[in-house]
mmCIF file of C-alpha atoms and ligand atoms in Angstrom:
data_model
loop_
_atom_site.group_PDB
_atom_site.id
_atom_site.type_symbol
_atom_site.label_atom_id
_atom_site.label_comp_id
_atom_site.label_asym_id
_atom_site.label_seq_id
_atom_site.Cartn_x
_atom_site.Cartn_y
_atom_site.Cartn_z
ATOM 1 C CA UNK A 11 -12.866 -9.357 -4.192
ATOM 2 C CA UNK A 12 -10.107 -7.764 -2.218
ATOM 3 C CA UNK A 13 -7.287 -6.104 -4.525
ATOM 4 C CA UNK A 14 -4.559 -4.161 -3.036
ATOM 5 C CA UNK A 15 -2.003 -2.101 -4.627
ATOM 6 C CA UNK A 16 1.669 -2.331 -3.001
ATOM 7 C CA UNK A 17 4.981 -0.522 -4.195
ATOM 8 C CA UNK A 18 7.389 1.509 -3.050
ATOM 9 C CA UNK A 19 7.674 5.252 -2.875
ATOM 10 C CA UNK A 20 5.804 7.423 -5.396
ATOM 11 C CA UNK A 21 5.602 4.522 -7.330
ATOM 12 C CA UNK A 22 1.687 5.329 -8.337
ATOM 13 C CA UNK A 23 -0.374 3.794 -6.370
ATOM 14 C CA UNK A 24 -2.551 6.743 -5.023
ATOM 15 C CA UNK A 25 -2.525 7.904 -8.940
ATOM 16 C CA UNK A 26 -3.893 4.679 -9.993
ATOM 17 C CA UNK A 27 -5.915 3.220 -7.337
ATOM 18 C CA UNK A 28 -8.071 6.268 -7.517
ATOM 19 C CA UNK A 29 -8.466 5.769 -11.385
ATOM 20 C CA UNK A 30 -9.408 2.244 -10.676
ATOM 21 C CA UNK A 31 -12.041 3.394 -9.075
ATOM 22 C CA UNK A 32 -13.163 5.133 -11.735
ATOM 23 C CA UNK A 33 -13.048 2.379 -13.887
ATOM 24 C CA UNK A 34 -15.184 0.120 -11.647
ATOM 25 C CA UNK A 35 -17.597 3.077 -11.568
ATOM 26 C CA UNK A 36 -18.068 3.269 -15.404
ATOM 27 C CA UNK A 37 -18.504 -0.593 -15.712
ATOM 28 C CA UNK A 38 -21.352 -0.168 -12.878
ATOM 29 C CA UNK A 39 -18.963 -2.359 -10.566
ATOM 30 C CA UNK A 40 -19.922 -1.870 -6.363
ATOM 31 C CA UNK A 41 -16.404 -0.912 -4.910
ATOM 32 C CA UNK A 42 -14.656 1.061 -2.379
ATOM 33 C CA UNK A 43 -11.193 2.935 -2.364
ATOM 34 C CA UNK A 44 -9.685 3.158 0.682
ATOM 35 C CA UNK A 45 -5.719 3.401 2.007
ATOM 36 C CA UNK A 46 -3.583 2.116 4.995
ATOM 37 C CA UNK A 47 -3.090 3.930 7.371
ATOM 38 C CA UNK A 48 -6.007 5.876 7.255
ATOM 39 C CA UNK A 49 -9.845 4.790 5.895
ATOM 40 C CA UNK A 50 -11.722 5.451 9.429
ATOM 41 C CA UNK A 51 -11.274 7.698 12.066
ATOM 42 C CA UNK A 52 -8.715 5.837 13.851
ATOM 43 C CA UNK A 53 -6.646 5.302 11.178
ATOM 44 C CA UNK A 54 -6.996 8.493 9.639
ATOM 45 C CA UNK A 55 -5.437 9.780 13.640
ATOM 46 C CA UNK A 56 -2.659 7.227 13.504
ATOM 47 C CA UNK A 57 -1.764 8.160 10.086
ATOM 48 C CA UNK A 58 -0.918 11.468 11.171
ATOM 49 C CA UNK A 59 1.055 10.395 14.124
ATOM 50 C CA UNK A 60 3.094 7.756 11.308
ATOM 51 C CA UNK A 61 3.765 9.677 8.849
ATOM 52 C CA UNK A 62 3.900 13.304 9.211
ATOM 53 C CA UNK A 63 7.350 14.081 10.119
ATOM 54 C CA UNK A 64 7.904 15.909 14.018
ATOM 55 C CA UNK A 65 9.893 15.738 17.381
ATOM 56 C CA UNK A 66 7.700 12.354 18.105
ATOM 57 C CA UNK A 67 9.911 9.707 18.769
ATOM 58 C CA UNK A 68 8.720 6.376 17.610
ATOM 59 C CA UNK A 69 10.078 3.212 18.064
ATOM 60 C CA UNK A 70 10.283 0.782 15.599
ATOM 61 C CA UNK A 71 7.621 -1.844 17.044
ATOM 62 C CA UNK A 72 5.590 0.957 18.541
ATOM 63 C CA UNK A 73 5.594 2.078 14.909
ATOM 64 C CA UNK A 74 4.365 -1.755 13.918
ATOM 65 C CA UNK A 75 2.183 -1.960 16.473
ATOM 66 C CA UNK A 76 -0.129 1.100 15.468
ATOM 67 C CA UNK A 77 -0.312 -0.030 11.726
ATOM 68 C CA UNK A 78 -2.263 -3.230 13.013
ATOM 69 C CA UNK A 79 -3.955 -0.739 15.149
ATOM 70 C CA UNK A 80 -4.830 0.893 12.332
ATOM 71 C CA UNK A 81 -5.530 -2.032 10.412
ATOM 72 C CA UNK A 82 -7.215 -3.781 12.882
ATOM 73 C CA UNK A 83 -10.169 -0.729 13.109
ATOM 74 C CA UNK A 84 -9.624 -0.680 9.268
ATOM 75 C CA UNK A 85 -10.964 -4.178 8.871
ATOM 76 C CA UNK A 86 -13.801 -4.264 11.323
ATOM 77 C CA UNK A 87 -15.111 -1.029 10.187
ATOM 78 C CA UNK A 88 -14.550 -1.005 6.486
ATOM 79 C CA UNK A 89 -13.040 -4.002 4.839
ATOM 80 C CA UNK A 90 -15.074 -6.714 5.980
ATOM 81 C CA UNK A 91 -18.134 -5.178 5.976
ATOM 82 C CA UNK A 92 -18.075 -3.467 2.472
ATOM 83 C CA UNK A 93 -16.787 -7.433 1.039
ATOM 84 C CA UNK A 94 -19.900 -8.531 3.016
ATOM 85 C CA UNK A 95 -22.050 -6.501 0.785
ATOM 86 C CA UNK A 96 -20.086 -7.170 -2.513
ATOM 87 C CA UNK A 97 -18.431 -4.708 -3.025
ATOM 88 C CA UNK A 98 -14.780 -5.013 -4.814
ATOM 89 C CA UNK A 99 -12.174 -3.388 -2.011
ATOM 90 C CA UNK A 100 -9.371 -1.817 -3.446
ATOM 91 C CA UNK A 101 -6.987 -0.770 -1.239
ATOM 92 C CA UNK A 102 -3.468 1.233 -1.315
ATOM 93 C CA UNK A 103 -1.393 -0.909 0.905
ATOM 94 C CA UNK A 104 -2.354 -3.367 3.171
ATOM 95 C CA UNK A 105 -0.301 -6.383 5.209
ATOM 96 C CA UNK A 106 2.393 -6.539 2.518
ATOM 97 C CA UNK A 107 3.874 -3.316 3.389
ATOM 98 C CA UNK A 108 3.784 -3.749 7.330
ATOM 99 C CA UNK A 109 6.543 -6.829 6.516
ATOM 100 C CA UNK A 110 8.653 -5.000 3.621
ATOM 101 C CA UNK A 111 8.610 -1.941 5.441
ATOM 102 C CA UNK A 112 8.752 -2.845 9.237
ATOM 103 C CA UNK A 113 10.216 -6.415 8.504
ATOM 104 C CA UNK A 114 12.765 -5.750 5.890
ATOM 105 C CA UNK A 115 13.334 -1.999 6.175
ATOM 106 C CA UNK A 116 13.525 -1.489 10.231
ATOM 107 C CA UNK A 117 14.414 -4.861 10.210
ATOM 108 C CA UNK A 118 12.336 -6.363 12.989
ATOM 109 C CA UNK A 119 10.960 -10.276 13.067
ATOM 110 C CA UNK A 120 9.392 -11.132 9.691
ATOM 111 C CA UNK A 121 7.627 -13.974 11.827
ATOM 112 C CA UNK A 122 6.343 -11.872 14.657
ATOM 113 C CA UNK A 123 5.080 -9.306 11.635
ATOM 114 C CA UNK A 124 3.213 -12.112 10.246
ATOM 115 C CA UNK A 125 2.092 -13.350 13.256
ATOM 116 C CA UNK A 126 0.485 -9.568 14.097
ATOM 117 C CA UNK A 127 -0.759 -9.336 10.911
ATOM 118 C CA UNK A 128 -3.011 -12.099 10.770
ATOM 119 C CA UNK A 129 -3.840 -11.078 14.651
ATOM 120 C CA UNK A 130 -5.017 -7.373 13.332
ATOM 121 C CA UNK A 131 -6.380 -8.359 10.208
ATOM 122 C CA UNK A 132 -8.810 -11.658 11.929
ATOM 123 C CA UNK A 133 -6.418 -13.674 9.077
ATOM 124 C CA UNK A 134 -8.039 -11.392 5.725
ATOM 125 C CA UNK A 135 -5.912 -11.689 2.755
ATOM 126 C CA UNK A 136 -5.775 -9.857 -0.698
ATOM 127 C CA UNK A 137 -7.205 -12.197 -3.283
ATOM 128 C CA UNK A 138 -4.762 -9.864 -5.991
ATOM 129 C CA UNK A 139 -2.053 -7.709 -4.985
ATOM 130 C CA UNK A 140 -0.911 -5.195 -7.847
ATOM 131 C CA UNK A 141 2.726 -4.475 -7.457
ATOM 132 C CA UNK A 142 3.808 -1.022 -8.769
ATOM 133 C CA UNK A 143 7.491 -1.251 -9.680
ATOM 134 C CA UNK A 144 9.737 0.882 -10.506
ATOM 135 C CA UNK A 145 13.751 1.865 -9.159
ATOM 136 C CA UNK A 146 13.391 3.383 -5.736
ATOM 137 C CA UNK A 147 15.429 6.694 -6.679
ATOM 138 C CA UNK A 148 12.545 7.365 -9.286
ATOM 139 C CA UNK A 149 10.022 6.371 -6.879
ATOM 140 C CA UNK A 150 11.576 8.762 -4.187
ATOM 141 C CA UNK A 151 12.055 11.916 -6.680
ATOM 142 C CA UNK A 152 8.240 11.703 -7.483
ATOM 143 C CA UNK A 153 7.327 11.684 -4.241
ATOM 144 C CA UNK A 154 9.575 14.250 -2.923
ATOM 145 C CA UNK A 155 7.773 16.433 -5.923
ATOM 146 C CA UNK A 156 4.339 15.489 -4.273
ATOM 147 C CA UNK A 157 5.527 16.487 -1.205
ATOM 148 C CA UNK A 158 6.610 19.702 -2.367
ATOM 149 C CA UNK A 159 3.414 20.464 -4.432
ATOM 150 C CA UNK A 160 1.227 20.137 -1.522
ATOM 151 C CA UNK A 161 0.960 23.088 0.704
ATOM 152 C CA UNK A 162 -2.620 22.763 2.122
ATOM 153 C CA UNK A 163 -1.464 20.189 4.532
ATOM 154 C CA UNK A 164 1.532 19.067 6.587
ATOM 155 C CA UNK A 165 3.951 16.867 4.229
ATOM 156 C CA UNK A 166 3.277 13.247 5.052
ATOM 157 C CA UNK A 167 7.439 12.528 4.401
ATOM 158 C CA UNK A 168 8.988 10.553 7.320
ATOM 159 C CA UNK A 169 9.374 7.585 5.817
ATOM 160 C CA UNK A 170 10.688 9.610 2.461
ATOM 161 C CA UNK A 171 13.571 11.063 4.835
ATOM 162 C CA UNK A 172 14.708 7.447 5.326
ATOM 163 C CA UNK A 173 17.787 6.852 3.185
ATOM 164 C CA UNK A 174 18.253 4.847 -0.106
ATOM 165 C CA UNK A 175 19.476 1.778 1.877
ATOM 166 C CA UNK A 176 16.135 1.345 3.814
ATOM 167 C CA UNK A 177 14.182 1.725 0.661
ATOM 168 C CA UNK A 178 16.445 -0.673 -1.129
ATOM 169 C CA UNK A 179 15.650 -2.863 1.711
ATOM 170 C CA UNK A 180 11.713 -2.540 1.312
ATOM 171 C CA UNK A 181 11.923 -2.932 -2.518
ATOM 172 C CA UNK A 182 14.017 -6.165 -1.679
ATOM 173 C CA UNK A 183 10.825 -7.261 0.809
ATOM 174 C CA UNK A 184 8.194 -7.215 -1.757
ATOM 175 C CA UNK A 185 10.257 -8.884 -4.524
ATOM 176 C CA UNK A 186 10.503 -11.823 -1.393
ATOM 177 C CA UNK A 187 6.800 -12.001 -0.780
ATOM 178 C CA UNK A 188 6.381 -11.816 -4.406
ATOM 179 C CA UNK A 189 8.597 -14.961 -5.107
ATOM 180 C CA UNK A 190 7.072 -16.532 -2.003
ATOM 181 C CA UNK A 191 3.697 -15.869 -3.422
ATOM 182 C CA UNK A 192 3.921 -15.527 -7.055
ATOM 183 C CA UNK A 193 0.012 -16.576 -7.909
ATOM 184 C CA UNK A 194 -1.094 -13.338 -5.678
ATOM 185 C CA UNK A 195 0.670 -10.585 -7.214
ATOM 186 C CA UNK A 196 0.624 -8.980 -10.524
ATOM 187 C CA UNK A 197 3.283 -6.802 -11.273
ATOM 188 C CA UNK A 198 2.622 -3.460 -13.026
ATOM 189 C CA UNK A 199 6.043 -1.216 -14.982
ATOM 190 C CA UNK A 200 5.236 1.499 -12.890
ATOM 191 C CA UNK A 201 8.206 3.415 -15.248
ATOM 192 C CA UNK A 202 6.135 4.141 -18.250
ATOM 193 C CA UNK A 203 4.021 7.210 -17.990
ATOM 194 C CA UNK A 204 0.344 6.976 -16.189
ATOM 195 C CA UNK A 205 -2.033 6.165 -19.306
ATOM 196 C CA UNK A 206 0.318 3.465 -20.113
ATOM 197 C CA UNK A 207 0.409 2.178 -16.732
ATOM 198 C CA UNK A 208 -3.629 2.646 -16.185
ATOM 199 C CA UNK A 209 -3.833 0.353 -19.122
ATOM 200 C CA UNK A 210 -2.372 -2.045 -17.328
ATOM 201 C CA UNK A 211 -4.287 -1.817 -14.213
ATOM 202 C CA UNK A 212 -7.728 -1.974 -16.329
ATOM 203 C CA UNK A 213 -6.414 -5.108 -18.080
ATOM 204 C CA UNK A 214 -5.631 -6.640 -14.548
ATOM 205 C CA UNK A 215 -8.814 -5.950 -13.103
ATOM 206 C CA UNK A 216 -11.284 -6.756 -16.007
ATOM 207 C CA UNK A 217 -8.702 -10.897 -15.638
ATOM 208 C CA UNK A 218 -9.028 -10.362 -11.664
ATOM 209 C CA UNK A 219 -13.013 -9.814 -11.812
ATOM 210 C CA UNK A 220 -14.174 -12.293 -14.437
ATOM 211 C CA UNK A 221 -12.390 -14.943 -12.579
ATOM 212 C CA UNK A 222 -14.735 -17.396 -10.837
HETATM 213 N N1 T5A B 105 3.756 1.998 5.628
HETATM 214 C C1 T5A B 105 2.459 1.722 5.302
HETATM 215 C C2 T5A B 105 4.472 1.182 6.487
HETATM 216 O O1 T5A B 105 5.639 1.474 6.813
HETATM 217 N N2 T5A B 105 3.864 0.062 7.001
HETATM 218 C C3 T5A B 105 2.572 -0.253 6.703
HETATM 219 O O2 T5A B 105 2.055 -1.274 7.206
HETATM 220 C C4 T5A B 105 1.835 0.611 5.818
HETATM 221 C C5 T5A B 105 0.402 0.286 5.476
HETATM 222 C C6 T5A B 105 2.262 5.397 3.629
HETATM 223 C C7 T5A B 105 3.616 5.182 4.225
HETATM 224 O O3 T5A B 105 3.507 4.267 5.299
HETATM 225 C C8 T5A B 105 4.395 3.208 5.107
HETATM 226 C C9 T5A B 105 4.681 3.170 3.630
HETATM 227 C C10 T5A B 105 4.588 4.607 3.232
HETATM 228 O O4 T5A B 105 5.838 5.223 3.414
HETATM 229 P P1 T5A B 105 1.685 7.153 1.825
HETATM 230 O O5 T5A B 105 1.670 8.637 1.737
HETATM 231 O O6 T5A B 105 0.415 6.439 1.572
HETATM 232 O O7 T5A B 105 2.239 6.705 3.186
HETATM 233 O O8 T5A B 105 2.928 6.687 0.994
HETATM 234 P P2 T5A B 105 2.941 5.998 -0.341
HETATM 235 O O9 T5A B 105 1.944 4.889 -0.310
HETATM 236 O O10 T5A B 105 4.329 5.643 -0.702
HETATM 237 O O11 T5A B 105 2.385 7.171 -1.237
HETATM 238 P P3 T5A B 105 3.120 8.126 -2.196
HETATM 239 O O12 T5A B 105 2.126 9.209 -2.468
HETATM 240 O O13 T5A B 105 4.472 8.519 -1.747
HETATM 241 O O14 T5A B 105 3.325 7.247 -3.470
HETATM 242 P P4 T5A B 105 2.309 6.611 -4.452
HETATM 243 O O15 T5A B 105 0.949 6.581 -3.894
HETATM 244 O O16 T5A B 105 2.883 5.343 -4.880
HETATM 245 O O17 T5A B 105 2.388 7.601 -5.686
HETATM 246 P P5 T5A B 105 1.417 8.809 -6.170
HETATM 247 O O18 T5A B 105 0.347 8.256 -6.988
HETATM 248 O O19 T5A B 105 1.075 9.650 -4.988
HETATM 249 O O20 T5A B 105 2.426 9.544 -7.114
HETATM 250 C C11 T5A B 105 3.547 10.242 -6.593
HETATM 251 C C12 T5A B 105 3.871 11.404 -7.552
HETATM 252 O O21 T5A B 105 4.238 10.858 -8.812
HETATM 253 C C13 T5A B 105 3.362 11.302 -9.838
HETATM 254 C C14 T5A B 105 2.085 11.796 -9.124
HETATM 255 O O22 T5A B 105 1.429 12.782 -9.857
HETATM 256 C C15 T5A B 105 2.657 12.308 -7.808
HETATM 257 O O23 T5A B 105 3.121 13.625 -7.942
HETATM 258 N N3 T5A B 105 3.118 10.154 -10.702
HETATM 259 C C16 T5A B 105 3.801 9.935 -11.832
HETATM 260 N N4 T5A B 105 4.796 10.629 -12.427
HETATM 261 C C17 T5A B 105 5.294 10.100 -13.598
HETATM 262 N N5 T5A B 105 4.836 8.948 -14.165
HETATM 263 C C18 T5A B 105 3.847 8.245 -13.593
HETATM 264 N N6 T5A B 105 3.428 7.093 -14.143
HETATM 265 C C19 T5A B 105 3.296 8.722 -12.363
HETATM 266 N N7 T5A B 105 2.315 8.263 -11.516
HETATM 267 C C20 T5A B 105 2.230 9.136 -10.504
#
């Protein structure tokens, strides 16, 4: 079973996705948490390059193009081979984000995105996505208060420093692959405060894993 967990900004997903974890542990369920960018090597060296914020230029499909990087490595090293042995995958952000964020927020070909994304992924899909929603001004202010809590390492904030039109623009994305896809995703009030919304994800993922 391959679950993802999508949203925009500081919407939870890190919070939660670590806490699902958890609950997979306590029920004696085989899983892994991983994130995009990052969960090898490679991805964990793009990552840096993506997000934290410095005098790098990047173009927008340079920037696509090393998500499927990442993603690519991702898969081959981690994914697929962790499914292979049974284990549930959850992951915080996966394809989805590459089209809300690249496609809808940067604005580049939703097709071509598509197209790359089954390229770097060898066609994997999320059997569940978990959508964390909430307005993208709420989202933002949580995550500028992450970024300003952490001092041990440099703040992961470039795409935070977009402004409130791009994010509008991503949130708009996912609610498009949602309605194109309604069967996949489960959406999660990612408002309410986290025991309320860990409920929630337990109640998803005890449905997701006793389906056949
Ligand atoms: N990206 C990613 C692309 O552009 N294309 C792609 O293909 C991919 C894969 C990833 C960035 O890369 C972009 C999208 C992203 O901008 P990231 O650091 O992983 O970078 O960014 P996010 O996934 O957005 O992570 P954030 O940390 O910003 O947000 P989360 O994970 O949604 O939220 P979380 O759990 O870190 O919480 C943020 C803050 O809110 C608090 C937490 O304690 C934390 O301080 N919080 C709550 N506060 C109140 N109520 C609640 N219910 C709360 N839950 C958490």
């Amino acid at each position: 079973m391959f679950i993802t967990f999508e949203g925009p900004e500081g919407s939870g997903k890190t919070t939660q996705v670590r806490k699902a974890g958890e609950y997979l542990l306590s029920r004696n369920i085989p899983h892994i948490v991983t994130e995009e960018p990052g969960g090898t090597q490679l991805g964990h060296t793009i990552r840096k390059l993506l997000l934290n914020k410095s005098s790098l230029i990047i173009f927008g499909k340079a920037e696509l193009l090393l998500f499927a990087a990442a993603r690519a490595q991702h898969v081959e090293e981690i994914i697929r081979p962790s499914l292979r042995s049974g284990a549930v995958v959850l992951c915080d952000r996966f394809a989805d984000a590459t089209i809300a964020y690249q496609g809808y927020g940067r604005g580049l070909n939703v097709d071509e995105i598509r197209w790359i994304n089954e390229y770097s992924s060898g066609n994997l899909k999320p059997d569940v996505t978990l959508f964390f929603d909430l307005p993208v001004e709420v989202g933002l202010d949580r995550a500028m208060g992450r970024i300003h809590q952490r001092t041990d390492s440099p703040a992961e904030d470039r795409f935070e420093g977009e402004d409130l039109q791009f994010h509008r623009r991503v949130w708009d994305g996912y609610y498009t692959l949602i309605n194109d896809e309604p069967e996949r995703f489960r959406i999660v009030n990612a408002a309410r405060d986290q025991e309320q919304v860990y409920r929630d994800v337990c109640r998803h993922l005890d449905a997701v894993l006793s389906m056949p």
